[in-house]
XYZ file of C-alpha atoms in Angstrom:
138
model
C 96.818 99.206 86.884
C 94.938 96.864 89.234
C 92.602 98.380 91.835
C 89.154 97.581 93.246
C 86.104 99.187 91.621
C 84.713 100.002 95.058
C 85.472 99.128 98.676
C 83.400 99.042 101.840
C 85.853 101.235 103.755
C 88.135 103.963 102.407
C 90.909 103.511 104.975
C 91.130 99.940 106.300
C 93.367 98.600 109.044
C 96.605 97.042 107.874
C 96.487 93.270 107.577
C 99.315 91.041 108.759
C 101.578 89.218 106.315
C 103.031 86.984 109.040
C 102.527 83.212 108.930
C 101.970 80.918 105.942
C 99.366 81.533 103.230
C 96.212 79.459 103.731
C 94.901 79.724 100.161
C 96.536 80.087 96.762
C 99.398 77.692 97.517
C 99.138 75.530 94.373
C 99.697 76.211 90.680
C 96.149 76.065 89.257
C 96.072 77.626 85.785
C 99.524 77.488 84.167
C 102.392 75.005 84.171
C 104.847 77.049 86.272
C 104.417 79.399 89.218
C 106.256 82.104 91.162
C 105.845 81.518 94.906
C 106.577 84.030 97.679
C 109.104 82.801 100.258
C 108.705 85.866 102.496
C 105.746 88.079 103.318
C 105.178 91.728 102.419
C 102.755 94.177 100.854
C 102.944 94.191 97.034
C 101.625 97.368 95.393
C 99.608 97.501 92.183
C 102.558 99.235 90.494
C 104.928 96.402 91.474
C 102.465 93.797 90.163
C 102.202 95.683 86.861
C 105.995 96.071 86.574
C 106.469 92.316 87.124
C 103.766 91.517 84.553
C 105.389 93.780 81.946
C 108.848 92.263 82.614
C 107.480 88.732 82.076
C 105.433 89.455 78.945
C 108.253 91.409 77.304
C 110.715 88.573 77.887
C 108.255 85.982 76.573
C 107.689 88.164 73.463
C 103.891 87.812 73.812
C 104.190 84.009 73.731
C 102.404 81.882 76.311
C 100.008 83.211 78.927
C 100.472 84.930 82.292
C 98.028 84.642 85.190
C 98.186 87.145 88.070
C 97.044 85.333 91.220
C 97.161 88.300 93.639
C 94.964 91.406 93.677
C 95.567 94.711 95.511
C 92.402 94.979 97.650
C 93.846 97.098 100.475
C 94.118 100.885 100.312
C 97.443 102.242 101.590
C 97.248 105.657 103.271
C 99.849 108.380 103.662
C 99.871 111.694 105.471
C 101.195 114.758 103.625
C 104.836 115.781 104.131
C 105.696 117.994 107.120
C 102.386 117.436 108.913
C 102.312 117.190 112.706
C 101.312 114.005 114.511
C 97.631 113.345 115.096
C 94.576 114.715 113.280
C 93.478 111.341 111.949
C 94.633 108.863 109.385
C 96.101 109.992 106.060
C 94.423 109.993 102.658
C 94.455 106.845 100.482
C 97.664 106.854 98.436
C 97.766 103.514 96.613
C 96.611 99.896 96.615
C 98.437 96.847 97.975
C 98.016 93.075 98.070
C 98.951 91.210 101.252
C 101.332 88.395 100.256
C 102.207 85.691 102.788
C 104.932 83.048 102.398
C 103.779 80.134 100.228
C 101.423 82.216 98.073
C 101.525 81.644 94.282
C 101.699 85.178 92.859
C 102.062 84.551 89.120
C 101.620 81.589 86.797
C 102.869 81.010 83.249
C 101.717 78.486 80.657
C 102.465 77.704 77.032
C 106.247 78.276 77.176
C 109.304 76.121 77.913
C 110.697 75.821 81.433
C 113.854 77.843 80.598
C 111.788 80.775 79.303
C 109.460 80.599 82.322
C 112.414 80.516 84.756
C 114.041 83.575 83.184
C 110.728 85.470 82.991
C 110.097 84.789 86.697
C 113.673 85.797 87.549
C 113.151 89.159 85.839
C 109.765 89.587 87.540
C 111.153 88.714 90.989
C 113.519 91.697 90.806
C 110.459 93.972 90.643
C 108.859 92.511 93.782
C 109.572 93.216 97.487
C 109.411 89.513 98.469
C 111.820 86.592 98.096
C 110.511 84.282 95.368
C 111.037 80.767 94.067
C 110.091 78.878 90.906
C 107.704 75.886 91.114
C 106.162 73.479 88.614
C 102.530 72.380 88.596
C 101.912 69.606 91.119
C 104.759 70.611 93.454
C 103.099 71.310 96.796
C 105.195 73.149 99.358
């Protein structure tokens, strides 16, 4: 499971996922990429589920690059607790994904296999996704 080794602050402010991604918009490592068409927070569990779905479909062939990392701590207050008395305890880790961000890349497999692997992975993610080839700039 992805998570930072240490962070400066235990309970950070939430970052916005509105607007287009400034960085990470091009396929850099593999031949094909999975690009977010909408913005949302993607948890470390969702990233891991998508990675497992892709690698299982590819039967350990090719290579997968994960281009997002869950840096932000997500907090949650306990159930049935009254309003106030501070922010909740850290519950999990999330990555902020903006539209246009390349989330995963695949190399060393055919386009049909990459498309199907990304289709399976996209069902595990809370954002709308699309398939791109290397060199396609959106």
